[in-house]
Structures are given as structure tokens and as C-alpha cells.
Amino acid sequence: MADNAGKEIDRLIDLMAKLPGLGPRSARRAVLQLIKKRSVLLEPLSQAMAEVAVTARECVTCGNVGTSEVCGICSDPKRDDSLICVVGDVADLWAMERASVFKGRYHVLGGVLSALDGVGPEELRIPLLARRVSEGGVREVVLALNATIDGQTTAHYIADQLEGSGAVVTSLAQGVPIGGELDYLDDGTITAALKARKTF
Amino acid sequence: MADNAGKEIDRLIDLMAKLPGLGPRSARRAVLQLIKKRSVLLEPLSQAMAEVAVTARECVTCGNVGTSEVCGICSDPKRDDSLICVVGDVADLWAMERASVFKGRYHVLGGVLSALDGVGPEELRIPLLARRVSEGGVREVVLALNATIDGQTTAHYIADQLEGSGAVVTSLAQGVPIGGELDYLDDGTITAALKARKTF
């Protein structure tokens, strides 16, 4: 890696290169930047990581990542208990929250079903979802899963599991993304958008 | 950023987003990954950063980043003392070292002259270089500066400063990069490569 830079620095570069989005080259650049900005970046970052390592935990109800046993969303009294949005990962939950449009609760599966990767329902938080819905009070379950094959397989599986639970199962609409140009869209999206066309 | 994720996690995301190569989105992804891999990535990384924050220092001779007062390159008895390679940044030194072809010593300027950014010779380690060369024993100074306007201005300035010092000042060859396709090269590179053409 970085010859003669000292084993502590080499080790830091190796670890940084394991982060998603960083390769060996950008890890080296990041480490040099960290060393240059020792007091404003390196030390605070080290400390922030140590704090998160101690405080971060999974919400027992929805699976969101937070710093308390029940996350801020699950404990917010202003949210609608009768509406549950099912997402694959915490990153998807955060993406939904940035849109600031959903005012119900969440349920994070922790992945999607995948025959290839050997991920079955028991590996995900699907049984927990079924139990949560069966406890009653849930009017609608919105499936906000990725529009990939695995995502849609998971959606179908969950819809089957929730049949007879009394909750309506819905899913995000598929179609042309806002700002999307038809010329750049794949055939599948155009087909879905045409099939789901609405009166203008 | 990430609503309701807890202030420790938000703070970590904010800090991670300040690293070169990471934006807010990749910082969020990185932090989720860190939390998932708490014991194999988050904790070791926090500790590695704390160690580097304590141990990293600038080599008093060449300006390289390392963990001792004199860096591994400057203290290596097998290297040629009479040859000094001048680079702008530590990242450039590391790039030279990865090529494993240079067996002399280095001198890191800590940047390049820039009228726009207000970087003059005194902000860089140019006076230190002049002193190092004037102490004698240096046969050749290789200028390995970026082929940008600021890089080349700096090279000319250093060459002027070292005039009469007894050391020969050379610079890296400019031309077609290995694996480079003419069609994709800029005019400046092709012009430089043609002017510096050699007998085949």
C-alpha cells in the first residue's frame, strides 16, 4: 500500500478501503486528508465512531437503526399506528423519511429474499411483521421494496403471508420517475408506466 | 440527514461526508455498513484513527507522513543520498514509491505555488529544499511535479532557486502515458510527445 508510512497508517488505509464507495486509492487520499485535519476531522471522527459503536442499536419494534431501544419513529406519538411501511434496509427507510411524505410506522426486513444468496423468510424480519400485523390495529401495509426481482419476490411472499390478516397490502406505484426522460428509461419501466396509465 | 437516527449517528454521518470521495449519500451507506460490522470494522477503525491521531507526524527531513521523527525512506541506508525527488504532496510520494523505480530520497513541498490560492514559496518547503541542497552531496534534483500550470510554475521557480547549487535539476519526461490511446489524449500531451520524440 503506502510504503514506509508506518504500520498504524497502513492499517488505517486498509480499514478505510473496506468502506463502501472507497477503494485503495480513495482510502489513501482520505487518510492523508485525515492526518492533515487531525484536530477537526481525525480525532472527532475516531470519537464519533467509538460513540456509535457503543450506542447504536436496532429498534426492537421496526428494526430501524438508532440509539434507543425503541427508535424515534416508533416512539413518535404523532404517527399513524394503523399504517406500516415495509422496507428492505435501513437505508430505504431513511430514503422514505427524506421524502417526508409517509406518516405511519416502518418495518425493516433486513434484506430481501434471495435464493442465490440463501436468504429465506427466517433470515429476515418477516415473521415479526406477520406477528405485528396479527396483533391488530393495522389498516394498511405498504410494501416499499426495490423494484428488482428479489424485491418483488419478497413483496409477493409478504402479501401471501398477510392474507387474511385484515390489513390491506399495497405497494409503491411503478412508472416514469419524476424528471425522467423516456429515451433513457428501460423497457420494463415504460411497460409498467403504460399499463398503469391514468386519466390526465 | 437521517431523521430520527439519533444524534451520535447523525454526527458520524456528517463527519464521514467531509472525507474526500464521500458525499452525504455514500456517507450514510458507509455508516450503516459500519454499524452492521461493528466489531470487525467500526471498532477497529475508531481505534486505528485514534492511534494515527497520536502517532502520525511529518518527517523533519523530507516532509513525508510517517510515525517517526525521520521517515522510513530518509532513514533507509540503502537509498542514494545524492538524488532528491521533489514532489508536491505525500500522495505523489506514495505514487512514486508504488512504481518502485526511484531509489533516492524525497522532498515533499506540501503543495505547489499558486497565485490564485495565495500560496507563495514560504508556505511551501522550498527554502528547506534549497538549504538541503546547499549542504552539499546532492548530485541531482528530480522535479516530479504535476504537469499542471501551477506544478510547472513551481518547477521553474525551484530550478531558478537551485541554480549555482552544483546539483543538476531534471524533471519527469512528458509524453504519451503507457497504454494511452492517441485519440483520447489532449493536444498538449501530443505536442509534448512529438517535440520530445526519440530515435526508435
mmCIF file of C-alpha atoms in Angstrom:
data_model
loop_
_atom_site.group_PDB
_atom_site.id
_atom_site.type_symbol
_atom_site.label_atom_id
_atom_site.label_comp_id
_atom_site.label_asym_id
_atom_site.label_seq_id
_atom_site.Cartn_x
_atom_site.Cartn_y
_atom_site.Cartn_z
ATOM 1 C CA MET A 1 0.000 0.000 0.000
ATOM 2 C CA ALA A 2 1.789 3.098 1.258
ATOM 3 C CA ASP A 3 5.394 2.022 1.658
ATOM 4 C CA ASN A 4 7.218 3.201 4.741
ATOM 5 C CA ALA A 5 4.273 5.179 6.086
ATOM 6 C CA GLY A 6 4.243 3.261 9.360
ATOM 7 C CA LYS A 7 2.078 0.299 10.301
ATOM 8 C CA GLU A 8 -0.615 2.367 12.058
ATOM 9 C CA ILE A 9 -1.192 4.435 8.913
ATOM 10 C CA ASP A 10 -1.118 1.370 6.642
ATOM 11 C CA ARG A 11 -3.655 -0.329 8.882
ATOM 12 C CA LEU A 12 -5.943 2.709 8.799
ATOM 13 C CA ILE A 13 -5.737 2.784 4.991
ATOM 14 C CA ASP A 14 -6.591 -0.941 4.814
ATOM 15 C CA LEU A 15 -9.637 -0.466 7.062
ATOM 16 C CA MET A 16 -10.840 2.644 5.233
ATOM 17 C CA ALA A 17 -10.620 0.780 1.919
ATOM 18 C CA LYS A 18 -13.248 -1.648 3.255
ATOM 19 C CA LEU A 19 -15.909 1.069 3.388
ATOM 20 C CA PRO A 20 -18.455 1.011 0.574
ATOM 21 C CA GLY A 21 -17.602 3.619 -2.051
ATOM 22 C CA LEU A 22 -13.912 3.779 -1.111
ATOM 23 C CA GLY A 23 -11.180 1.840 -2.904
ATOM 24 C CA PRO A 24 -7.472 1.666 -2.026
ATOM 25 C CA ARG A 25 -6.764 4.918 -3.871
ATOM 26 C CA SER A 26 -9.525 6.976 -2.292
ATOM 27 C CA ALA A 27 -8.742 5.408 1.094
ATOM 28 C CA ARG A 28 -5.163 6.720 0.812
ATOM 29 C CA ARG A 29 -6.440 10.180 -0.128
ATOM 30 C CA ALA A 30 -8.914 10.116 2.749
ATOM 31 C CA VAL A 31 -6.223 9.100 5.255
ATOM 32 C CA LEU A 32 -3.869 11.874 4.115
ATOM 33 C CA GLN A 33 -6.749 14.325 4.473
ATOM 34 C CA LEU A 34 -7.492 12.940 7.949
ATOM 35 C CA ILE A 35 -3.881 13.387 9.031
ATOM 36 C CA LYS A 36 -3.835 16.953 7.663
ATOM 37 C CA LYS A 37 -7.020 17.777 9.555
ATOM 38 C CA ARG A 38 -6.116 15.924 12.713
ATOM 39 C CA SER A 39 -7.985 18.030 15.251
ATOM 40 C CA VAL A 40 -11.036 18.964 13.168
ATOM 41 C CA LEU A 41 -11.618 15.633 11.435
ATOM 42 C CA LEU A 42 -9.474 12.678 12.516
ATOM 43 C CA GLU A 43 -9.960 12.978 16.276
ATOM 44 C CA PRO A 44 -13.705 13.852 16.141
ATOM 45 C CA LEU A 45 -14.297 11.010 13.677
ATOM 46 C CA SER A 46 -12.492 8.481 15.843
ATOM 47 C CA GLN A 47 -14.542 9.612 18.822
ATOM 48 C CA ALA A 48 -17.846 9.668 16.910
ATOM 49 C CA MET A 49 -17.176 6.087 15.781
ATOM 50 C CA ALA A 50 -16.403 4.987 19.315
ATOM 51 C CA GLU A 51 -19.663 6.563 20.496
ATOM 52 C CA VAL A 52 -21.728 4.954 17.760
ATOM 53 C CA ALA A 53 -20.071 1.602 18.451
ATOM 54 C CA VAL A 54 -21.442 1.849 21.991
ATOM 55 C CA THR A 55 -24.815 3.476 21.386
ATOM 56 C CA ALA A 56 -26.095 2.199 18.018
ATOM 57 C CA ARG A 57 -28.796 -0.440 18.279
ATOM 58 C CA GLU A 58 -31.649 -1.933 16.352
ATOM 59 C CA CYS A 59 -35.157 -0.780 17.269
ATOM 60 C CA VAL A 60 -36.928 -3.800 18.810
ATOM 61 C CA THR A 61 -40.168 -2.903 17.039
ATOM 62 C CA CYS A 62 -39.252 -1.903 13.487
ATOM 63 C CA GLY A 63 -35.580 -2.800 13.007
ATOM 64 C CA ASN A 64 -34.515 0.805 12.318
ATOM 65 C CA VAL A 65 -31.038 1.786 13.490
ATOM 66 C CA GLY A 66 -30.988 4.277 16.327
ATOM 67 C CA THR A 67 -29.602 4.923 19.758
ATOM 68 C CA SER A 68 -32.526 3.818 21.896
ATOM 69 C CA GLU A 69 -34.407 0.539 22.442
ATOM 70 C CA VAL A 70 -37.419 1.915 20.555
ATOM 71 C CA CYS A 71 -36.482 4.260 17.690
ATOM 72 C CA GLY A 72 -37.627 7.857 17.310
ATOM 73 C CA ILE A 73 -40.171 6.915 14.657
ATOM 74 C CA CYS A 74 -41.770 4.097 16.671
ATOM 75 C CA SER A 75 -41.976 6.309 19.759
ATOM 76 C CA ASP A 76 -43.377 9.356 17.926
ATOM 77 C CA PRO A 77 -46.989 9.761 19.166
ATOM 78 C CA LYS A 78 -47.963 11.797 16.088
ATOM 79 C CA ARG A 79 -47.503 8.910 13.665
ATOM 80 C CA ASP A 80 -50.291 6.701 12.404
ATOM 81 C CA ASP A 81 -50.162 3.259 14.070
ATOM 82 C CA SER A 82 -52.525 1.736 11.544
ATOM 83 C CA LEU A 83 -50.120 2.196 8.637
ATOM 84 C CA ILE A 84 -46.923 0.148 8.286
ATOM 85 C CA CYS A 85 -44.386 0.701 5.514
ATOM 86 C CA VAL A 86 -42.209 -2.360 4.821
ATOM 87 C CA VAL A 87 -38.675 -1.613 3.566
ATOM 88 C CA GLY A 88 -35.725 -3.881 2.825
ATOM 89 C CA ASP A 89 -32.981 -1.931 4.559
ATOM 90 C CA VAL A 90 -32.468 0.953 6.949
ATOM 91 C CA ALA A 91 -31.109 2.989 4.025
ATOM 92 C CA ASP A 92 -34.507 2.596 2.328
ATOM 93 C CA LEU A 93 -36.270 3.781 5.492
ATOM 94 C CA TRP A 94 -34.017 6.850 5.561
ATOM 95 C CA ALA A 95 -34.777 7.496 1.865
ATOM 96 C CA MET A 96 -38.535 7.322 2.588
ATOM 97 C CA GLU A 97 -38.093 9.696 5.534
ATOM 98 C CA ARG A 98 -36.202 12.237 3.405
ATOM 99 C CA ALA A 99 -39.261 12.401 1.135
ATOM 100 C CA SER A 100 -41.198 13.465 4.297
ATOM 101 C CA VAL A 101 -44.455 12.113 2.913
ATOM 102 C CA PHE A 102 -45.088 8.946 4.924
ATOM 103 C CA LYS A 103 -46.556 9.459 8.380
ATOM 104 C CA GLY A 104 -47.067 5.888 9.541
ATOM 105 C CA ARG A 105 -44.661 3.377 11.111
ATOM 106 C CA TYR A 106 -41.981 1.272 9.461
ATOM 107 C CA HIS A 107 -40.858 -2.332 9.384
ATOM 108 C CA VAL A 108 -37.305 -3.044 8.231
ATOM 109 C CA LEU A 109 -36.844 -6.568 6.852
ATOM 110 C CA GLY A 110 -33.056 -6.516 6.980
ATOM 111 C CA GLY A 111 -32.741 -7.585 3.341
ATOM 112 C CA VAL A 112 -34.875 -9.311 0.751
ATOM 113 C CA LEU A 113 -35.495 -12.977 -0.044
ATOM 114 C CA SER A 114 -32.779 -14.355 -2.292
ATOM 115 C CA ALA A 115 -32.478 -17.935 -3.440
ATOM 116 C CA LEU A 116 -28.983 -17.212 -4.788
ATOM 117 C CA ASP A 117 -27.670 -15.790 -1.503
ATOM 118 C CA GLY A 118 -29.616 -18.335 0.578
ATOM 119 C CA VAL A 119 -31.778 -15.709 2.292
ATOM 120 C CA GLY A 120 -35.087 -17.237 3.411
ATOM 121 C CA PRO A 121 -38.001 -15.695 5.368
ATOM 122 C CA GLU A 122 -36.450 -16.748 8.699
ATOM 123 C CA GLU A 123 -33.315 -14.730 7.965
ATOM 124 C CA LEU A 124 -35.483 -11.631 7.530
ATOM 125 C CA ARG A 125 -37.868 -9.945 9.937
ATOM 126 C CA ILE A 126 -40.894 -11.317 8.057
ATOM 127 C CA PRO A 127 -42.246 -13.495 10.917
ATOM 128 C CA LEU A 128 -42.005 -10.418 13.170
ATOM 129 C CA LEU A 129 -44.026 -8.435 10.627
ATOM 130 C CA ALA A 130 -46.725 -11.109 10.491
ATOM 131 C CA ARG A 131 -46.909 -11.087 14.294
ATOM 132 C CA ARG A 132 -47.038 -7.271 14.392
ATOM 133 C CA VAL A 133 -49.943 -7.228 11.929
ATOM 134 C CA SER A 134 -51.759 -10.117 13.607
ATOM 135 C CA GLU A 135 -51.782 -8.172 16.878
ATOM 136 C CA GLY A 136 -54.396 -5.973 15.206
ATOM 137 C CA GLY A 137 -54.855 -2.259 14.670
ATOM 138 C CA VAL A 138 -53.058 -2.278 11.319
ATOM 139 C CA ARG A 139 -55.234 -0.989 8.488
ATOM 140 C CA GLU A 140 -52.676 -0.977 5.660
ATOM 141 C CA VAL A 141 -49.256 -2.446 4.923
ATOM 142 C CA VAL A 142 -47.361 -0.515 2.212
ATOM 143 C CA LEU A 143 -44.673 -2.610 0.530
ATOM 144 C CA ALA A 144 -41.846 -0.225 -0.391
ATOM 145 C CA LEU A 145 -39.388 -2.790 -1.710
ATOM 146 C CA ASN A 146 -36.877 -2.335 -4.506
ATOM 147 C CA ALA A 147 -38.288 -2.906 -7.989
ATOM 148 C CA THR A 148 -35.819 -5.760 -8.514
ATOM 149 C CA ILE A 149 -36.663 -9.441 -8.974
ATOM 150 C CA ASP A 150 -35.689 -10.278 -5.372
ATOM 151 C CA GLY A 151 -37.556 -7.231 -4.076
ATOM 152 C CA GLN A 152 -40.725 -8.165 -5.924
ATOM 153 C CA THR A 153 -40.458 -11.846 -4.926
ATOM 154 C CA THR A 154 -40.255 -10.686 -1.316
ATOM 155 C CA ALA A 155 -43.285 -8.430 -1.827
ATOM 156 C CA HIS A 156 -45.347 -11.336 -3.179
ATOM 157 C CA TYR A 157 -44.254 -13.591 -0.325
ATOM 158 C CA ILE A 158 -45.233 -10.990 2.288
ATOM 159 C CA ALA A 159 -48.584 -10.350 0.601
ATOM 160 C CA ASP A 160 -49.265 -14.114 0.806
ATOM 161 C CA GLN A 161 -48.276 -14.208 4.477
ATOM 162 C CA LEU A 162 -50.554 -11.299 5.342
ATOM 163 C CA GLU A 163 -53.584 -12.717 3.545
ATOM 164 C CA GLY A 164 -56.495 -12.954 5.939
ATOM 165 C CA SER A 165 -54.838 -10.654 8.460
ATOM 166 C CA GLY A 166 -57.412 -7.961 7.792
ATOM 167 C CA ALA A 167 -54.818 -5.431 6.634
ATOM 168 C CA VAL A 168 -54.851 -4.126 3.075
ATOM 169 C CA VAL A 169 -51.496 -4.752 1.358
ATOM 170 C CA THR A 170 -50.422 -2.058 -1.116
ATOM 171 C CA SER A 171 -47.170 -1.335 -2.909
ATOM 172 C CA LEU A 172 -45.402 1.739 -4.282
ATOM 173 C CA ALA A 173 -46.522 2.728 -7.769
ATOM 174 C CA GLN A 174 -44.192 1.881 -10.634
ATOM 175 C CA GLY A 175 -43.762 4.251 -13.563
ATOM 176 C CA VAL A 176 -41.698 7.066 -15.008
ATOM 177 C CA PRO A 177 -39.583 8.719 -12.277
ATOM 178 C CA ILE A 178 -40.067 12.485 -11.802
ATOM 179 C CA GLY A 179 -37.685 14.255 -14.158
ATOM 180 C CA GLY A 180 -37.168 11.009 -16.077
ATOM 181 C CA GLU A 181 -36.652 11.097 -19.832
ATOM 182 C CA LEU A 182 -38.387 8.329 -21.775
ATOM 183 C CA ASP A 183 -35.379 7.950 -24.053
ATOM 184 C CA TYR A 184 -33.216 6.908 -21.083
ATOM 185 C CA LEU A 185 -35.734 4.568 -19.431
ATOM 186 C CA ASP A 186 -35.595 0.801 -19.711
ATOM 187 C CA ASP A 187 -38.356 -1.167 -21.458
ATOM 188 C CA GLY A 188 -39.661 -2.585 -18.179
ATOM 189 C CA THR A 189 -40.318 0.848 -16.723
ATOM 190 C CA ILE A 190 -42.053 2.085 -19.862
ATOM 191 C CA THR A 191 -44.197 -1.064 -19.972
ATOM 192 C CA ALA A 192 -45.153 -0.652 -16.306
ATOM 193 C CA ALA A 193 -45.933 3.041 -16.778
ATOM 194 C CA LEU A 194 -48.102 2.354 -19.823
ATOM 195 C CA LYS A 195 -50.027 -0.455 -18.124
ATOM 196 C CA ALA A 196 -50.695 1.752 -15.107
ATOM 197 C CA ARG A 197 -51.654 4.825 -17.148
ATOM 198 C CA LYS A 198 -54.191 7.196 -15.646
ATOM 199 C CA THR A 199 -56.750 9.694 -16.936
ATOM 200 C CA PHE A 200 -54.962 13.028 -17.372
ATOM 201 C CA MET B 1 -29.795 13.925 7.118
ATOM 202 C CA ALA B 2 -31.006 10.674 8.623
ATOM 203 C CA ASP B 3 -34.102 11.667 10.571
ATOM 204 C CA ASN B 4 -34.580 10.118 13.971
ATOM 205 C CA ALA B 5 -31.416 8.054 13.804
ATOM 206 C CA GLY B 6 -30.020 9.581 16.984
ATOM 207 C CA LYS B 7 -27.571 12.465 17.270
ATOM 208 C CA GLU B 8 -24.450 10.267 17.569
ATOM 209 C CA ILE B 9 -25.241 8.577 14.253
ATOM 210 C CA ASP B 10 -26.150 11.868 12.549
ATOM 211 C CA ARG B 11 -22.898 13.369 13.741
ATOM 212 C CA LEU B 12 -20.907 10.410 12.416
ATOM 213 C CA ILE B 13 -22.633 10.741 9.027
ATOM 214 C CA ASP B 14 -21.836 14.479 8.927
ATOM 215 C CA LEU B 15 -18.172 13.829 9.688
ATOM 216 C CA MET B 16 -17.871 10.963 7.207
ATOM 217 C CA ALA B 17 -19.380 13.185 4.489
ATOM 218 C CA LYS B 18 -16.365 15.511 4.898
ATOM 219 C CA LEU B 19 -13.945 12.853 3.654
ATOM 220 C CA PRO B 20 -12.754 13.295 0.075
ATOM 221 C CA GLY B 21 -14.651 10.965 -2.243
ATOM 222 C CA LEU B 22 -17.657 10.613 0.072
ATOM 223 C CA GLY B 23 -20.834 12.683 -0.246
ATOM 224 C CA PRO B 24 -23.867 12.666 2.072
ATOM 225 C CA ARG B 25 -25.326 9.620 0.340
ATOM 226 C CA SER B 26 -22.213 7.458 0.435
ATOM 227 C CA ALA B 27 -21.530 8.644 3.989
ATOM 228 C CA ARG B 28 -24.930 7.272 5.047
ATOM 229 C CA ARG B 29 -24.232 3.976 3.301
ATOM 230 C CA ALA B 30 -20.803 3.780 4.913
ATOM 231 C CA VAL B 31 -22.209 4.448 8.379
ATOM 232 C CA LEU B 32 -24.889 1.757 8.007
ATOM 233 C CA GLN B 33 -22.177 -0.651 6.903
ATOM 234 C CA LEU B 34 -20.050 0.356 9.897
ATOM 235 C CA ILE B 35 -22.928 -0.286 12.300
ATOM 236 C CA LYS B 36 -23.599 -3.665 10.696
ATOM 237 C CA LYS B 37 -19.937 -4.612 11.011
ATOM 238 C CA ARG B 38 -19.446 -3.150 14.446
ATOM 239 C CA SER B 39 -16.770 -5.482 15.761
ATOM 240 C CA VAL B 40 -14.848 -6.102 12.537
ATOM 241 C CA LEU B 41 -14.934 -2.593 11.081
ATOM 242 C CA LEU B 42 -16.383 0.182 13.268
ATOM 243 C CA GLU B 43 -14.435 -0.533 16.451
ATOM 244 C CA PRO B 44 -11.095 -1.305 14.711
ATOM 245 C CA LEU B 45 -11.477 1.810 12.547
ATOM 246 C CA SER B 46 -12.198 4.046 15.533
ATOM 247 C CA GLN B 47 -9.142 2.646 17.276
ATOM 248 C CA ALA B 48 -6.903 2.878 14.189
ATOM 249 C CA MET B 49 -7.883 6.541 13.829
ATOM 250 C CA ALA B 50 -7.134 7.237 17.474
ATOM 251 C CA GLU B 51 -3.706 5.601 17.052
ATOM 252 C CA VAL B 52 -2.900 7.551 13.897
ATOM 253 C CA ALA B 53 -4.055 10.772 15.573
ATOM 254 C CA VAL B 54 -1.384 10.164 18.212
ATOM 255 C CA THR B 55 1.432 8.706 16.103
ATOM 256 C CA ALA B 56 1.278 10.387 12.681
ATOM 257 C CA ARG B 57 3.897 13.046 12.104
ATOM 258 C CA GLU B 58 5.765 14.813 9.366
ATOM 259 C CA CYS B 59 9.305 13.657 8.640
ATOM 260 C CA VAL B 60 11.611 16.519 9.660
ATOM 261 C CA THR B 61 13.851 15.925 6.649
ATOM 262 C CA CYS B 62 11.562 15.303 3.693
ATOM 263 C CA GLY B 63 8.003 16.143 4.850
ATOM 264 C CA ASN B 64 6.694 12.612 4.250
ATOM 265 C CA VAL B 65 3.957 11.410 6.602
ATOM 266 C CA GLY B 66 5.014 8.632 8.933
ATOM 267 C CA THR B 67 5.123 7.602 12.529
ATOM 268 C CA SER B 68 8.689 8.523 13.430
ATOM 269 C CA GLU B 69 10.687 11.766 13.507
ATOM 270 C CA VAL B 70 12.653 10.677 10.434
ATOM 271 C CA CYS B 71 10.601 8.642 7.963
ATOM 272 C CA GLY B 72 11.404 5.147 6.738
ATOM 273 C CA ILE B 73 12.685 6.431 3.406
ATOM 274 C CA CYS B 74 15.015 9.050 4.898
ATOM 275 C CA SER B 75 16.415 6.533 7.379
ATOM 276 C CA ASP B 76 16.888 3.745 4.816
ATOM 277 C CA PRO B 77 20.686 3.311 4.451
ATOM 278 C CA LYS B 78 20.283 1.646 1.035
ATOM 279 C CA ARG B 79 18.947 4.752 -0.668
ATOM 280 C CA ASP B 80 21.039 7.186 -2.684
ATOM 281 C CA ASP B 81 21.637 10.417 -0.743
ATOM 282 C CA SER B 82 22.841 12.254 -3.842
ATOM 283 C CA LEU B 83 19.453 12.055 -5.573
ATOM 284 C CA ILE B 84 16.409 14.044 -4.355
ATOM 285 C CA CYS B 85 12.965 13.721 -5.919
ATOM 286 C CA VAL B 86 10.756 16.786 -5.326
ATOM 287 C CA VAL B 87 7.010 16.095 -5.122
ATOM 288 C CA GLY B 88 4.054 18.335 -4.338
ATOM 289 C CA ASP B 89 2.201 16.144 -1.875
ATOM 290 C CA VAL B 90 2.639 12.999 0.188
ATOM 291 C CA ALA B 91 0.166 11.262 -2.136
ATOM 292 C CA ASP B 92 2.597 11.936 -5.014
ATOM 293 C CA LEU B 93 5.454 10.452 -2.989
ATOM 294 C CA TRP B 94 3.367 7.329 -2.353
ATOM 295 C CA ALA B 95 2.556 7.120 -6.073
ATOM 296 C CA MET B 96 6.290 7.297 -6.918
ATOM 297 C CA GLU B 97 7.024 4.610 -4.316
ATOM 298 C CA ARG B 98 4.385 2.285 -5.778
ATOM 299 C CA ALA B 99 6.237 2.440 -9.072
ATOM 300 C CA SER B 100 9.302 1.103 -7.105
ATOM 301 C CA VAL B 101 11.734 2.670 -9.531
ATOM 302 C CA PHE B 102 13.202 5.605 -7.636
ATOM 303 C CA LYS B 103 15.928 4.757 -5.144
ATOM 304 C CA GLY B 104 16.948 8.200 -3.910
ATOM 305 C CA ARG B 105 15.434 10.478 -1.243
ATOM 306 C CA TYR B 106 12.350 12.680 -1.436
ATOM 307 C CA HIS B 107 11.386 16.217 -0.644
ATOM 308 C CA VAL B 108 7.671 16.964 -0.173
ATOM 309 C CA LEU B 109 6.771 20.605 -0.851
ATOM 310 C CA GLY B 110 3.360 20.432 0.809
ATOM 311 C CA GLY B 111 1.604 21.882 -2.258
ATOM 312 C CA VAL B 112 2.558 23.940 -5.274
ATOM 313 C CA LEU B 113 2.886 27.689 -5.850
ATOM 314 C CA SER B 114 -0.475 29.218 -6.630
ATOM 315 C CA ALA B 115 -1.139 32.922 -7.164
ATOM 316 C CA LEU B 116 -4.886 32.257 -7.017
ATOM 317 C CA ASP B 117 -4.786 30.440 -3.674
ATOM 318 C CA GLY B 118 -2.117 32.778 -2.303
ATOM 319 C CA VAL B 119 0.498 30.034 -1.918
ATOM 320 C CA GLY B 120 3.996 31.525 -2.076
ATOM 321 C CA PRO B 121 7.429 29.858 -1.657
ATOM 322 C CA GLU B 122 7.385 30.495 2.101
ATOM 323 C CA GLU B 123 4.168 28.490 2.501
ATOM 324 C CA LEU B 124 5.900 25.512 0.887
ATOM 325 C CA ARG B 125 9.021 23.618 1.910
ATOM 326 C CA ILE B 126 11.064 25.288 -0.875
ATOM 327 C CA PRO B 127 13.503 27.168 1.429
ATOM 328 C CA LEU B 128 14.125 23.858 3.225
ATOM 329 C CA LEU B 129 14.908 22.214 -0.128
ATOM 330 C CA ALA B 130 17.361 24.972 -1.043
ATOM 331 C CA ARG B 131 19.080 24.531 2.324
ATOM 332 C CA ARG B 132 19.158 20.734 1.938
ATOM 333 C CA VAL B 133 20.837 21.043 -1.480
ATOM 334 C CA SER B 134 23.235 23.790 -0.358
ATOM 335 C CA GLU B 135 24.529 21.499 2.393
ATOM 336 C CA GLY B 136 26.215 19.554 -0.427
ATOM 337 C CA GLY B 137 26.329 15.934 -1.514
ATOM 338 C CA VAL B 138 23.313 16.266 -3.832
ATOM 339 C CA ARG B 139 24.123 15.361 -7.413
ATOM 340 C CA GLU B 140 20.655 15.589 -8.960
ATOM 341 C CA VAL B 141 17.251 17.026 -8.063
ATOM 342 C CA VAL B 142 14.383 15.362 -9.984
ATOM 343 C CA LEU B 143 11.288 17.567 -10.186
ATOM 344 C CA ALA B 144 8.280 15.219 -10.135
ATOM 345 C CA LEU B 145 5.549 17.852 -10.053
ATOM 346 C CA ASN B 146 2.120 17.624 -11.636
ATOM 347 C CA ALA B 147 2.006 18.611 -15.303
ATOM 348 C CA THR B 148 -0.403 21.459 -14.463
ATOM 349 C CA ILE B 149 0.284 25.184 -14.813
ATOM 350 C CA ASP B 150 0.856 25.600 -11.057
ATOM 351 C CA GLY B 151 3.014 22.466 -10.976
ATOM 352 C CA GLN B 152 5.194 23.678 -13.829
ATOM 353 C CA THR B 153 5.422 27.229 -12.412
ATOM 354 C CA THR B 154 6.679 25.676 -9.185
ATOM 355 C CA ALA B 155 9.193 23.567 -11.123
ATOM 356 C CA HIS B 156 10.588 26.651 -12.859
ATOM 357 C CA TYR B 157 10.792 28.543 -9.574
ATOM 358 C CA ILE B 158 12.694 25.702 -7.897
ATOM 359 C CA ALA B 159 15.057 25.342 -10.858
ATOM 360 C CA ASP B 160 15.853 29.079 -10.516
ATOM 361 C CA GLN B 161 16.440 28.748 -6.773
ATOM 362 C CA LEU B 162 18.800 25.819 -7.233
ATOM 363 C CA GLU B 163 20.900 27.500 -9.931
ATOM 364 C CA GLY B 164 24.518 27.570 -8.925
ATOM 365 C CA SER B 165 23.978 24.958 -6.208
ATOM 366 C CA GLY B 166 26.019 22.413 -8.151
ATOM 367 C CA ALA B 167 23.105 19.945 -8.445
ATOM 368 C CA VAL B 168 21.674 19.054 -11.843
ATOM 369 C CA VAL B 169 17.921 19.780 -11.955
ATOM 370 C CA THR B 170 15.886 17.347 -14.065
ATOM 371 C CA SER B 171 12.148 16.740 -14.450
ATOM 372 C CA LEU B 172 9.910 13.784 -15.319
ATOM 373 C CA ALA B 173 9.500 13.198 -19.062
ATOM 374 C CA GLN B 174 6.231 14.301 -20.616
ATOM 375 C CA GLY B 175 4.590 12.249 -23.368
ATOM 376 C CA VAL B 176 2.079 9.553 -24.167
ATOM 377 C CA PRO B 177 1.191 7.562 -20.989
ATOM 378 C CA ILE B 178 1.743 3.785 -21.158
ATOM 379 C CA GLY B 179 -1.438 2.214 -22.526
ATOM 380 C CA GLY B 180 -2.583 5.649 -23.722
ATOM 381 C CA GLU B 181 -4.554 5.952 -26.949
ATOM 382 C CA LEU B 182 -3.715 8.951 -29.110
ATOM 383 C CA ASP B 183 -7.377 9.508 -29.918
ATOM 384 C CA TYR B 184 -8.119 10.162 -26.239
ATOM 385 C CA LEU B 185 -5.097 12.370 -25.496
ATOM 386 C CA ASP B 186 -5.258 16.148 -25.293
ATOM 387 C CA ASP B 187 -3.391 18.350 -27.762
ATOM 388 C CA GLY B 188 -0.870 19.443 -25.162
ATOM 389 C CA THR B 189 0.262 15.881 -24.475
ATOM 390 C CA ILE B 190 0.552 15.038 -28.167
ATOM 391 C CA THR B 191 2.531 18.233 -28.793
ATOM 392 C CA ALA B 192 4.872 17.441 -25.870
ATOM 393 C CA ALA B 193 5.305 13.841 -27.033
ATOM 394 C CA LEU B 194 6.080 14.901 -30.596
ATOM 395 C CA LYS B 195 8.590 17.563 -29.529
ATOM 396 C CA ALA B 196 10.365 15.050 -27.273
ATOM 397 C CA ARG B 197 10.353 12.251 -29.869
ATOM 398 C CA LYS B 198 13.237 9.798 -29.756
ATOM 399 C CA THR B 199 15.017 7.507 -32.207
ATOM 400 C CA PHE B 200 13.139 4.218 -32.259
#
